[in-house]
Short mmCIF file of C-alpha atoms and ligand atoms in Angstrom, two decimals:
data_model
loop_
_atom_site.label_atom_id
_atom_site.label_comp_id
_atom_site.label_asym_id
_atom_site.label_seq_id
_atom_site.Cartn_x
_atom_site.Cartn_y
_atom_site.Cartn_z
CA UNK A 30 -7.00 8.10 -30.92
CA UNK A 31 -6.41 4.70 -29.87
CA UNK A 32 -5.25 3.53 -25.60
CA UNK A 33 -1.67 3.59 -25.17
CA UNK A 34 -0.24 0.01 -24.68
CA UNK A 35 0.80 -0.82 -20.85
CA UNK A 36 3.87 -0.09 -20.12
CA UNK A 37 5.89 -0.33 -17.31
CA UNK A 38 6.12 2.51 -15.03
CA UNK A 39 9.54 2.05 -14.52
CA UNK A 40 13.43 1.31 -16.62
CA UNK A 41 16.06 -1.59 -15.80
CA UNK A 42 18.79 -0.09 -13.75
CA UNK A 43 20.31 -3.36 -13.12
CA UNK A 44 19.99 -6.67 -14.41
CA UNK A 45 21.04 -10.62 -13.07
CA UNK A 46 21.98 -12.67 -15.87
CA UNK A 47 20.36 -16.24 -16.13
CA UNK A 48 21.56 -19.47 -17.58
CA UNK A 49 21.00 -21.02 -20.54
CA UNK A 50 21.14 -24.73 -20.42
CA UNK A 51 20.27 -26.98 -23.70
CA UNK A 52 17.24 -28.67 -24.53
CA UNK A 53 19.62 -32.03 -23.74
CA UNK A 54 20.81 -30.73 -20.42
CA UNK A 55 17.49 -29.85 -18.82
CA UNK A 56 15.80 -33.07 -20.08
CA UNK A 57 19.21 -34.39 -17.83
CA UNK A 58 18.51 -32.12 -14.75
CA UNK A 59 15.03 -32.92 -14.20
CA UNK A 60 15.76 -36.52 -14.55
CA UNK A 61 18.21 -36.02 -12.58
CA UNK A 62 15.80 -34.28 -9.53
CA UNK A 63 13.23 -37.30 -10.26
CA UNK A 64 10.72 -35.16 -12.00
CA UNK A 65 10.48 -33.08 -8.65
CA UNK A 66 10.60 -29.42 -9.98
CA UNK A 67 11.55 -28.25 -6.09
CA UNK A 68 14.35 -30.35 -6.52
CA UNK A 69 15.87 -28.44 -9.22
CA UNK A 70 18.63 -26.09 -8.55
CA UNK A 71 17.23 -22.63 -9.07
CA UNK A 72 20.07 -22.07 -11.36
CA UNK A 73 19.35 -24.42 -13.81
CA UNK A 74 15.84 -22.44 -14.17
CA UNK A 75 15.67 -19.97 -16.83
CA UNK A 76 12.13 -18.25 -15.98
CA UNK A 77 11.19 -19.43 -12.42
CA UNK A 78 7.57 -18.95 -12.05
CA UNK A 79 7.29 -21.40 -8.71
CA UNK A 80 6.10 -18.41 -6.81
CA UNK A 81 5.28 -14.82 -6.45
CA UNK A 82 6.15 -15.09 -2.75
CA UNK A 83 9.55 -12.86 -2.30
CA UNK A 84 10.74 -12.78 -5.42
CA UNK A 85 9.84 -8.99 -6.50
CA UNK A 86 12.53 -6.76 -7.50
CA UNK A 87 12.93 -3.98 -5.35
CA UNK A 88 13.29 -0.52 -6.55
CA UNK A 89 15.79 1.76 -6.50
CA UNK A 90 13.72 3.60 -3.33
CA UNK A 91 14.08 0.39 -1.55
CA UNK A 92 17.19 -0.30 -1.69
CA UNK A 93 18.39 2.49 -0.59
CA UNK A 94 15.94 2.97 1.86
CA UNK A 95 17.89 -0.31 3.56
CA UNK A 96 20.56 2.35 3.86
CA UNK A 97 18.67 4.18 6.45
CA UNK A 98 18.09 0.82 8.48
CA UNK A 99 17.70 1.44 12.13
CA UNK A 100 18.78 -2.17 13.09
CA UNK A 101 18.05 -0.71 17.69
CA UNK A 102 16.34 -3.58 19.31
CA UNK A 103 13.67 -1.71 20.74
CA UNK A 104 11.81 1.60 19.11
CA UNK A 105 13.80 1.53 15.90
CA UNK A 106 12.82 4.73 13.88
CA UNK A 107 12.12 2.29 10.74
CA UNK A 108 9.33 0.80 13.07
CA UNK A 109 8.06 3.78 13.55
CA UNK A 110 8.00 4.84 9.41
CA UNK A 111 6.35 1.92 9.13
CA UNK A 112 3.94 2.03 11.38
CA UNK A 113 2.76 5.50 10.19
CA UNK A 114 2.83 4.13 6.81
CA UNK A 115 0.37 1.22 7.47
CA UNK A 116 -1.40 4.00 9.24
CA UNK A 117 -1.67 6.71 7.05
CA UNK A 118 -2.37 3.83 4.15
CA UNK A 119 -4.66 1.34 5.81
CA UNK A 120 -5.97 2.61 8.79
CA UNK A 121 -4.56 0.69 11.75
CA UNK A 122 -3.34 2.09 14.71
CA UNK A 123 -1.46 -0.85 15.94
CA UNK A 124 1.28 -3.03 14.22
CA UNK A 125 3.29 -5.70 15.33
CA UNK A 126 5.88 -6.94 12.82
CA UNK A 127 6.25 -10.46 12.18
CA UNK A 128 9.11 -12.76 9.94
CA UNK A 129 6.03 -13.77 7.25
CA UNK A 130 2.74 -14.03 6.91
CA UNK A 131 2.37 -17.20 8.44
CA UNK A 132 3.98 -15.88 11.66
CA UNK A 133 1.57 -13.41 11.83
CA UNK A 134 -0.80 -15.98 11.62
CA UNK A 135 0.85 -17.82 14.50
CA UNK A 136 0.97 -14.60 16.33
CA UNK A 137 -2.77 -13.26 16.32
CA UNK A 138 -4.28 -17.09 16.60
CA UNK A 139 -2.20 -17.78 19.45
CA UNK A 140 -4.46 -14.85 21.33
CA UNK A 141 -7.89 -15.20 19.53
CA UNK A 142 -8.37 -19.20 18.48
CA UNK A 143 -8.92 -22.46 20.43
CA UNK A 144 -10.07 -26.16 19.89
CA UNK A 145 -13.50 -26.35 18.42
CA UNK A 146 -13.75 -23.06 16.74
CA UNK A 147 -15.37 -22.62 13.55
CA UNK A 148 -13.84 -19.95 11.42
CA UNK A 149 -15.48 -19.03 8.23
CA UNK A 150 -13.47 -17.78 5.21
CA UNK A 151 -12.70 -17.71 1.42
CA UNK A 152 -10.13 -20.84 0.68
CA UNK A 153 -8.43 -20.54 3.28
CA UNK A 154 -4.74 -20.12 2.18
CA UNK A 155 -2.34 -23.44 3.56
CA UNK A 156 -0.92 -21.56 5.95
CA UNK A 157 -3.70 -19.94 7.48
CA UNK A 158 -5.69 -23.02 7.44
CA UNK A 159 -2.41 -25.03 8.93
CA UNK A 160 -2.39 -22.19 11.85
CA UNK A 161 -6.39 -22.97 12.30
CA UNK A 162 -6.19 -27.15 12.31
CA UNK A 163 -3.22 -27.25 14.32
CA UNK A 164 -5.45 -25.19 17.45
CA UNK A 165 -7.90 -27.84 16.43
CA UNK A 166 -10.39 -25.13 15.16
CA UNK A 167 -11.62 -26.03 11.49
CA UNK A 168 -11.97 -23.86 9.05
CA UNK A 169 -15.21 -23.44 6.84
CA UNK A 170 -15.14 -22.44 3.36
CA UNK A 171 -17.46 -19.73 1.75
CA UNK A 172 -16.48 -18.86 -1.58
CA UNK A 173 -19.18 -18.25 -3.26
CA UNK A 174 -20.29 -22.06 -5.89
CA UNK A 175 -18.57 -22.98 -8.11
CA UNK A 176 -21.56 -23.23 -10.53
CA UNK A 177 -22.12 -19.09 -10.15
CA UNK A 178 -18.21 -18.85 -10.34
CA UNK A 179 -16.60 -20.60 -13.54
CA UNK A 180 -18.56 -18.53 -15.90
CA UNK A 181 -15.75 -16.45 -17.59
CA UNK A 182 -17.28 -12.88 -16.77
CA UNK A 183 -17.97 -13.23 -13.24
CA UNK A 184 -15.49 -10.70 -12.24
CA UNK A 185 -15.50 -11.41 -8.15
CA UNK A 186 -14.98 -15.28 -8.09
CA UNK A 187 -13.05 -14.45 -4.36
CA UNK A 188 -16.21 -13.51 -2.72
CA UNK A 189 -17.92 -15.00 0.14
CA UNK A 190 -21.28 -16.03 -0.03
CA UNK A 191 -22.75 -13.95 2.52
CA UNK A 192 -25.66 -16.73 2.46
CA UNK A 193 -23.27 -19.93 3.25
CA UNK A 194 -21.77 -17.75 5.66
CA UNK A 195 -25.11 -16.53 7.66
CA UNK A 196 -25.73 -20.20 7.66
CA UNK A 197 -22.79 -21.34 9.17
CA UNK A 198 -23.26 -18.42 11.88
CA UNK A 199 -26.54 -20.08 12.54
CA UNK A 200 -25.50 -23.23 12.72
CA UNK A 201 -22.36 -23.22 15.16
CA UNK A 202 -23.39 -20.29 16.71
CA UNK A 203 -21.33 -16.92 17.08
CA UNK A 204 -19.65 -17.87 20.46
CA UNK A 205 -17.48 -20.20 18.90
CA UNK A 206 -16.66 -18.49 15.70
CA UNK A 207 -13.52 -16.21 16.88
CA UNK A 208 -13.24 -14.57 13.47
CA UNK A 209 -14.26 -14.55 10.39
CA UNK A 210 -11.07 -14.55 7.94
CA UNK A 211 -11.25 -12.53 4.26
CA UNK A 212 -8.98 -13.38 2.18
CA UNK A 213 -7.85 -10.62 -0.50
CA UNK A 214 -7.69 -11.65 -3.20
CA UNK A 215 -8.46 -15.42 -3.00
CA UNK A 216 -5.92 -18.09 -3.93
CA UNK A 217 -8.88 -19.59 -5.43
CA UNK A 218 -8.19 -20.21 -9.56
CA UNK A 219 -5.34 -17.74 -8.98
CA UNK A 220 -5.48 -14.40 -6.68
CA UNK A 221 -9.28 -13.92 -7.64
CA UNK A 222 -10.52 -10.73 -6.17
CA UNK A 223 -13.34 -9.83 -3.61
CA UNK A 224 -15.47 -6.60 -4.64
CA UNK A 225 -15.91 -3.71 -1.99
CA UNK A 226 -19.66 -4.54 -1.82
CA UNK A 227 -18.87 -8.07 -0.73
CA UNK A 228 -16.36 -7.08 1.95
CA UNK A 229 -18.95 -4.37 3.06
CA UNK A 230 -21.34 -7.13 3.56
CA UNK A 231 -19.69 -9.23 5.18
CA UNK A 232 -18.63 -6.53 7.35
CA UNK A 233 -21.95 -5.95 8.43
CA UNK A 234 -23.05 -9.77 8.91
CA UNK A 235 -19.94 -9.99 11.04
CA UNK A 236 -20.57 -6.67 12.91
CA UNK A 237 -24.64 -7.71 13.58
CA UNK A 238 -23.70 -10.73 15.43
CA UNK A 239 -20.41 -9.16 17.50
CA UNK A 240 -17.77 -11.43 15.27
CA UNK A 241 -14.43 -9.83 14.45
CA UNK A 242 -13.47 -9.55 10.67
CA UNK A 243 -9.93 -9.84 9.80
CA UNK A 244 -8.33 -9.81 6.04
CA UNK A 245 -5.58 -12.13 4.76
CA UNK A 246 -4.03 -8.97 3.30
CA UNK A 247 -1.47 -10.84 1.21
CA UNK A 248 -2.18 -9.15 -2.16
CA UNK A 249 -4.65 -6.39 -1.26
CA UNK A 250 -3.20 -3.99 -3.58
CA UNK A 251 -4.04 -6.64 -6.93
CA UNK A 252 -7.51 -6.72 -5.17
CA UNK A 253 -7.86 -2.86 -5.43
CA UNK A 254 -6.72 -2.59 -8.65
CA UNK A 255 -9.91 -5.00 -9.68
CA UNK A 256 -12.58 -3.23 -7.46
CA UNK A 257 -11.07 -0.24 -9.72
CA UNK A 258 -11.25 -1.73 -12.68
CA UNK A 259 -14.52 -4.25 -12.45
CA UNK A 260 -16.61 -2.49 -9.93
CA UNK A 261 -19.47 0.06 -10.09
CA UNK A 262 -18.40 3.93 -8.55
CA UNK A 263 -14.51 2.94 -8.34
CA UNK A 264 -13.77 4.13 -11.53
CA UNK A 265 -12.42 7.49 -10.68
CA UNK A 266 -11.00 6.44 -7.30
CA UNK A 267 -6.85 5.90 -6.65
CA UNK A 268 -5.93 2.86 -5.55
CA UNK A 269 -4.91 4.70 -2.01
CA UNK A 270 -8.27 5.57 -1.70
CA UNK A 271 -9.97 1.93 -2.49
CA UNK A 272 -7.10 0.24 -0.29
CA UNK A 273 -8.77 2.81 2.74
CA UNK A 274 -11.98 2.14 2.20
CA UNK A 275 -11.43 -2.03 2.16
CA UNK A 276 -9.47 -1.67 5.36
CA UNK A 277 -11.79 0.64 7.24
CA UNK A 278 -14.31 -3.00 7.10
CA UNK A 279 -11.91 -5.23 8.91
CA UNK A 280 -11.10 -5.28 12.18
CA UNK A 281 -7.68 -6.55 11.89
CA UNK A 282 -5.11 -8.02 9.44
CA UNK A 283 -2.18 -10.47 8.51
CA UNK A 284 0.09 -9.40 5.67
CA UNK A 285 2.38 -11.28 3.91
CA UNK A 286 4.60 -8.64 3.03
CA UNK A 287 6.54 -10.76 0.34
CA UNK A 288 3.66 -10.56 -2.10
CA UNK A 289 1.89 -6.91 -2.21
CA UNK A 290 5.05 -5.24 -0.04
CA UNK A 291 7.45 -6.15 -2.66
CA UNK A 292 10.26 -7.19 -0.18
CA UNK A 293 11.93 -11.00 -0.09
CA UNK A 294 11.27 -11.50 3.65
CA UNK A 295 9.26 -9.81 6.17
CA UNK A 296 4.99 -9.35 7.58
CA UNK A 297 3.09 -8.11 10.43
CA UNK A 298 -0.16 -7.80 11.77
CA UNK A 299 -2.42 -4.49 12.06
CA UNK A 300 -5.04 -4.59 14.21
CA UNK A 301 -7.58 -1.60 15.68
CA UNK A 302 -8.73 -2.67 19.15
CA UNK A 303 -5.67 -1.94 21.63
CA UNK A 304 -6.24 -4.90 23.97
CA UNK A 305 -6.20 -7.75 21.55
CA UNK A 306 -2.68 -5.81 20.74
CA UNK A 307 -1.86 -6.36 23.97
CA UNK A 308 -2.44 -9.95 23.79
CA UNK A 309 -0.90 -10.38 20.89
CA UNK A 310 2.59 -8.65 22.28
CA UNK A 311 2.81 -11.60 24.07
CA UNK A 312 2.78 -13.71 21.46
CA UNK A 313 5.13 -11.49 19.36
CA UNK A 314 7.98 -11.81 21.94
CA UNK A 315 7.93 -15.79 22.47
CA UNK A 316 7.45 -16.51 18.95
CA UNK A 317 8.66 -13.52 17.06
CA UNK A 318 11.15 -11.04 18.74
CA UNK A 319 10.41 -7.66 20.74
CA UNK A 320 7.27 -6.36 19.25
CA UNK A 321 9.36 -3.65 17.42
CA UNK A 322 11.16 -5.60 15.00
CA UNK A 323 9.29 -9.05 15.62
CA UNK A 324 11.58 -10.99 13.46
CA UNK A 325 12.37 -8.54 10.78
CA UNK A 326 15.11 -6.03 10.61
CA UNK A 327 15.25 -2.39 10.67
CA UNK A 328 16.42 -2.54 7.07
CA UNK A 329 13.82 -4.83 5.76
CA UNK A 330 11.36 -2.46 7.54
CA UNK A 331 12.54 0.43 5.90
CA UNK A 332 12.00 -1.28 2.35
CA UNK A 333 8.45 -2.49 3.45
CA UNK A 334 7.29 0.96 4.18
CA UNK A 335 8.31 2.08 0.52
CA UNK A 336 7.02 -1.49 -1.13
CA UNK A 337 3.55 -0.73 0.47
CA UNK A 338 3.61 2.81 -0.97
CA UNK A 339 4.86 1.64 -4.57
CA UNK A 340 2.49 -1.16 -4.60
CA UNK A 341 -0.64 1.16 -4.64
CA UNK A 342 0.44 3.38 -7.16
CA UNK A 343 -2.25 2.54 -9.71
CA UNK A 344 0.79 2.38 -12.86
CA UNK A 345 2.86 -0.24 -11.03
CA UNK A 346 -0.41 -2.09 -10.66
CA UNK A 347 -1.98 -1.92 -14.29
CA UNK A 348 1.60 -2.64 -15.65
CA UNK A 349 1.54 -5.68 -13.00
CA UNK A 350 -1.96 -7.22 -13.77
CA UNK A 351 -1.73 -6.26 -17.09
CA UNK A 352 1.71 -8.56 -17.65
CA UNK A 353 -0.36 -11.51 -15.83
CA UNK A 354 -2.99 -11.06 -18.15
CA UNK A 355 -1.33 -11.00 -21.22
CA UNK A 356 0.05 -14.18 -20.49
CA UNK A 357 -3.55 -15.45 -19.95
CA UNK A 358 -4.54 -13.98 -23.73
CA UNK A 359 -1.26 -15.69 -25.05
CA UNK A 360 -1.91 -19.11 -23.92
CA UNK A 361 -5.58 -19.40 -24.45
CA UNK A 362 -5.21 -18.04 -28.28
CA UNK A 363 -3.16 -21.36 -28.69
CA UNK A 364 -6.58 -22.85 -27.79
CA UNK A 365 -4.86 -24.29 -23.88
CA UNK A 366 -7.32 -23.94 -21.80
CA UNK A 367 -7.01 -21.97 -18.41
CA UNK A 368 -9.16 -20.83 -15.44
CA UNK A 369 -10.33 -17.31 -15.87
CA UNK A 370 -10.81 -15.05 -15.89
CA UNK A 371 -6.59 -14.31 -15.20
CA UNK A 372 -6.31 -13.15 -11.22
CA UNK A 373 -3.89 -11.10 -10.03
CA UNK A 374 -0.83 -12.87 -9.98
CA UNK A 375 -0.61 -16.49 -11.75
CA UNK A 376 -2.13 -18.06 -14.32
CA UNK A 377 -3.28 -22.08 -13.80
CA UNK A 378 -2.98 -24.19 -16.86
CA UNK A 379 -6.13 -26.66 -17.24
CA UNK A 380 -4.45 -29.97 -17.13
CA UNK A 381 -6.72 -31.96 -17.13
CA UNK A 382 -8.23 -31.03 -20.25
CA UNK A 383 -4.18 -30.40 -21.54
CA UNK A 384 -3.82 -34.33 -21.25
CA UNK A 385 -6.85 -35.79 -21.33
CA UNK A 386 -5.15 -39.30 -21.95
CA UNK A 387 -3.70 -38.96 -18.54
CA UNK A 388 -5.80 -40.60 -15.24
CA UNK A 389 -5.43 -38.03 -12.08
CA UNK A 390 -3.46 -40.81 -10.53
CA UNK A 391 -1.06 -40.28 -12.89
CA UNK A 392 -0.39 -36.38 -11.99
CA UNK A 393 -0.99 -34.91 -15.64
CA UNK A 394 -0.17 -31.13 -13.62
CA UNK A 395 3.07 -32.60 -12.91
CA UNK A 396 3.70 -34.37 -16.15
CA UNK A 397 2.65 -30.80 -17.95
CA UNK A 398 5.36 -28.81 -14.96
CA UNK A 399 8.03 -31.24 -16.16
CA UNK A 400 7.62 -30.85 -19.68
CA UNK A 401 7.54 -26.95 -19.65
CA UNK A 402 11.22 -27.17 -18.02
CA UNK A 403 12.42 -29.42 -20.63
CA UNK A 404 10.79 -27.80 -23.35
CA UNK A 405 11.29 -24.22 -22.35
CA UNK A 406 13.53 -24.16 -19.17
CA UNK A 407 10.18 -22.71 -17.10
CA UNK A 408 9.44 -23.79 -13.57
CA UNK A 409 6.02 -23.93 -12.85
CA UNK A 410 4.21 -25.41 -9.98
CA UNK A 411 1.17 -28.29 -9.28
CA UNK A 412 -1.77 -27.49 -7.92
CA UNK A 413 -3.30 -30.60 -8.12
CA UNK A 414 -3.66 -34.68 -7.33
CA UNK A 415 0.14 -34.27 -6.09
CA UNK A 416 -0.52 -31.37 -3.58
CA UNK A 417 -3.74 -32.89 -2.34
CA UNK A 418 -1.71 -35.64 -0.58
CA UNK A 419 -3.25 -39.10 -0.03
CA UNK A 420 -6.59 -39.09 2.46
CA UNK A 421 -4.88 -39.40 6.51
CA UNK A 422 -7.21 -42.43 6.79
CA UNK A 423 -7.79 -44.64 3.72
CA UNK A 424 -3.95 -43.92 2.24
CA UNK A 425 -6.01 -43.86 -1.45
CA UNK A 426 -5.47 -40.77 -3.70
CA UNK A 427 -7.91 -37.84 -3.67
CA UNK A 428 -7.65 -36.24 -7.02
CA UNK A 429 -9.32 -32.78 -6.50
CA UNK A 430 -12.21 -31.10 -9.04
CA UNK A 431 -9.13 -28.93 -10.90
CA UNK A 432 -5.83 -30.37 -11.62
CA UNK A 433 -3.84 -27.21 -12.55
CA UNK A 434 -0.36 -25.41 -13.29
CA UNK A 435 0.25 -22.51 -11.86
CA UNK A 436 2.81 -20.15 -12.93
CA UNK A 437 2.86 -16.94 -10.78
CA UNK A 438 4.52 -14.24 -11.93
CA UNK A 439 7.25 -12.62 -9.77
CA UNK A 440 6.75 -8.86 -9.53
CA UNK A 441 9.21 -6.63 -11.58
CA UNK A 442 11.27 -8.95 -12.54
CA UNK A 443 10.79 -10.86 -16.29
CA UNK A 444 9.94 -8.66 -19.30
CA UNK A 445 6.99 -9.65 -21.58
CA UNK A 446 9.58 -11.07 -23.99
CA UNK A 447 10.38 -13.79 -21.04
CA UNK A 448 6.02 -14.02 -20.92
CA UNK A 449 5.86 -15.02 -24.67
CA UNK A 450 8.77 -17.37 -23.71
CA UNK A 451 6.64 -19.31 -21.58
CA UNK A 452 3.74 -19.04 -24.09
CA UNK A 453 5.56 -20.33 -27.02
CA UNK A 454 6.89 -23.49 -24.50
CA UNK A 455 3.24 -24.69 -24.04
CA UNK A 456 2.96 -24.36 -27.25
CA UNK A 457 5.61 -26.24 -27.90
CA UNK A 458 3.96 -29.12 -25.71
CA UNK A 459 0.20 -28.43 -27.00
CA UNK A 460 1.15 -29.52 -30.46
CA UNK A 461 2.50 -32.95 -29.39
CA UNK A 462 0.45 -33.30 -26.62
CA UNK A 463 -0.81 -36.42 -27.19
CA UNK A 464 2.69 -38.14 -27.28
CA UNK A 465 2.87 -37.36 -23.36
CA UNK A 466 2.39 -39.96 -20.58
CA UNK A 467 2.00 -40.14 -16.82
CA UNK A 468 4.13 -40.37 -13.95
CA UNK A 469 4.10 -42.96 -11.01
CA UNK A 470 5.31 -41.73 -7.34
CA UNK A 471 8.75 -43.48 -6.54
CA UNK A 472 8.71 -42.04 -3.18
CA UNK A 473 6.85 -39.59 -0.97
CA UNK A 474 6.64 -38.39 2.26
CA UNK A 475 3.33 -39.08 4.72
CA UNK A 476 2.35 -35.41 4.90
CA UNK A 477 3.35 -32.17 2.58
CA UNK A 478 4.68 -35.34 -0.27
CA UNK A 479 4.98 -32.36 -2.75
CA UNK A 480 7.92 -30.87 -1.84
CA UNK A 481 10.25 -34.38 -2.13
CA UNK A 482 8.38 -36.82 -3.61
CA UNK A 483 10.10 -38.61 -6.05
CA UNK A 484 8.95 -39.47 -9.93
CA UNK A 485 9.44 -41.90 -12.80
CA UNK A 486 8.37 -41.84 -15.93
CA UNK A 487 5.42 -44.53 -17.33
C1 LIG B 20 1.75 -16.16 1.21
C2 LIG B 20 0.49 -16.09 1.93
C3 LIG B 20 0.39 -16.37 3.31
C4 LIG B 20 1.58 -16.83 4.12
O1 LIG B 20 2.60 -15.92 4.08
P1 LIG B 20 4.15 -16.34 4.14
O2 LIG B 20 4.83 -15.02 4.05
O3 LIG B 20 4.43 -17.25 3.00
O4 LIG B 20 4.36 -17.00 5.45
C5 LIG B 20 -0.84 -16.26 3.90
N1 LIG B 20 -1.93 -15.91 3.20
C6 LIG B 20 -1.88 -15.63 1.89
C7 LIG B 20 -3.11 -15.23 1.16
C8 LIG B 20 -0.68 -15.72 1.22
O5 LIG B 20 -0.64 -15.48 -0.10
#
């Protein structure tokens, strides 16, 4: 007998209809937003693939856990369910809710960093390394080479080398490194995962010289779902039981609970030591709000507590992964090359080698973003000469290594009829790819230029 397909563990109970504009009209509307894809209305999007940050669909469960909201300032019972829950699931006795996971950033750095620490990490997320530079700490990357990690099979390209990282121990020292920050999975090439063995060693390098370990928990539950699927003895493990077992390693950690919680808006920070909770209370109730709702409500609570129980049900996660990764197979058998293997949640179109008659300087990422909305009405994202910004000093370009398109998939939300949608766009593009040319910057902002720069076409 052969597998069963994937499938999704779940059936459409209600549906939002989307637009359909003409090839004519969205050739118009980006024109019309100067090539800037953030500066199209989201309406005029037919598959919006900018991010998989709080744009899930919740489930039935959640929304009518939002029902039982307990919106009481202080010692709201949906606190409470959700503090058992991140209890019961990962292992933390204490849990201050924050408004994102950049908040909870704000929060716990507020009590642990300070100018001239060194904090070691996987690629940093923006955020997190936007929390560390603006305490005028600097953040030191440990992802394990390049050279190890482009090789299609490596199956942990999110891991720290525990080699860089006993080196950069030795050479700052431990008194100034605060924390050492794993991030699960890695934004690196797309939500690349970190095996249990890695985060185990790391563990114990952190533990041997008296440094706390905390986890950028964003998608944790993708990252379990690999170690079950990629790494030796997890085989016969649930995902409940791997998420435990990663947790019981860190010290503390930050969730974005848009991604892996399945909600639109909402985090918090777990943490095991009771003073540092202490300290960070403090924090909570300047920046946040009391440090029982800390900027969320009892309603968006309530659905977290069920998102983080859905999320690590190991159907929701192979139907999740599996959607990502059939994307992946779809694009590369039209011979477009992408970074793989596929990680969790996106997956980054090589554009580089899409267009190779287009110089970095002339943002062949956004030149590919722009032509998948007109061809297809999909909205994409650049991760590359555009997003790198222009050096603070010199003002010149700094084109990085990989100039890619990402297209992360929201989380219950497009069917894989919408996937082969965005498949047969680049498609579309790849067989008149050379006919493409660059674009020149009309416009842009000193910092963060991304978000409202403006185009032209060359
Ligand atoms: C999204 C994200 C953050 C920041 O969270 P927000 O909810 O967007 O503030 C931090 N770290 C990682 C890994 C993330 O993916």
């Amino acid at each position: 007998m052969s597998k069963m397909p994937y499938s999704e563990p779940w059936r459409i109970k209600m549906v939002e209809p989307l637009k359909t504009l003409s090839r004519e009209q969205r050739v118009a509307k980006i024109a019309a937003a100067e090539y800037n894809l953030f500066n199209l209305a989201a309406e005029d999007v037919y598959i919006d693939l900018l991010t998989d940050s709080g744009t899930g669909a919740m489930s039935d469960r959640q929304w009518s856990a939002l029902m039982m909201g307990d919106e009481s300032y202080a010692g709201s019972r949906s606190f409470l369910r959700m503090k058992e829950t991140i209890g019961e699931l990962l292992g933390f006795p204490y849990v201050l809710p924050t408004h994102q996971g950049r908040a909870a950033e704000n929060v716990l750095f507020s009590a642990t960093i300070k100018e001239g620490d060194i904090i070691p990490g996987n690629a940093h997320f923006d955020t997190t390394k936007g929390h560390i530079e603006y305490r005028k700490a600097i953040p030191v990357d440990c992802t394990i080479e390049i050279e190890e990690a482009i090789s299609a099979t490596y199956p942990f390209k999110g891991n720290i080398d525990t080699q860089k990282l006993e080196a950069t121990i030795a050479k700052y020292g431990a008194e100034r490194i605060p924390m050492v920050i794993h991030t699960v999975t890695c934004n690196t090439g797309g939500g690349q995962p970190v095996s249990m063995q890695n985060l185990s060693d790391v563990a114990a390098i952190c533990k041997k010289h008296g440094i706390p370990l905390y986890f950028d928990s964003a998608r944790f539950a993708e990252n379990a779902y690999f170690i079950k699927m990629r790494e030796q003895g997890y085989q016969d493990k649930s995902i409940k039981e791997i998420v435990k077992e990663m947790f019981s390693y860190a010290d503390g950690m930050t969730m974005s609970a848009k991604k892996d919680a399945i909600i639109n808006i909402g985090g918090f920070i777990a943490l095991k030591d009771e003073n540092l909770y202490r300290e960070c209370c403090t924090y909570s109730i300047i920046f946040e709000g009391f440090v029982t709702y800390g900027g969320m409500s009892g309603r968006d609570m309530e659905a977290l507590s069920s998102g983080l129980m859905e999320s690590t049900e190991f159907d929701y996660l192979e139907a999740r992964i599996s959607q990502v990764e059939y994307l992946g197979k779809l694009i590369k058998e039209l011979g477009i090359p992408i970074v793989e293997p596929v990680g969790g949640h996106a997956v980054y179109v090589d554009a580089k080698a899409f267009f190779p008659q287009i110089p970095q300087t002339q943002y062949p990422a956004q030149v590919l973003g722009v032509a998948l909305y007109e061809e297809a009405g999909v909205r994409g994202v650049e991760i590359g000469t555009v997003l790198a910004d222009r050096d603070p000093v010199s003002r010149q370009e700094r084109p990085p290594k990989l100039e890619l398109l990402r297209l992360a998939i929201p989380r219950r939300v497009y069917t894989d009829n919408h996937i082969q949608v965005i498949a047969w766009g680049l498609g579309e593009i790849w067989k008149k790819r050379e006919s493409y040319t660059g674009l020149k910057i009309t416009w842009e902002a000193p910092i963060m230029r991304h978000f409202t720069a403006r185009f032209a076409k060359l």
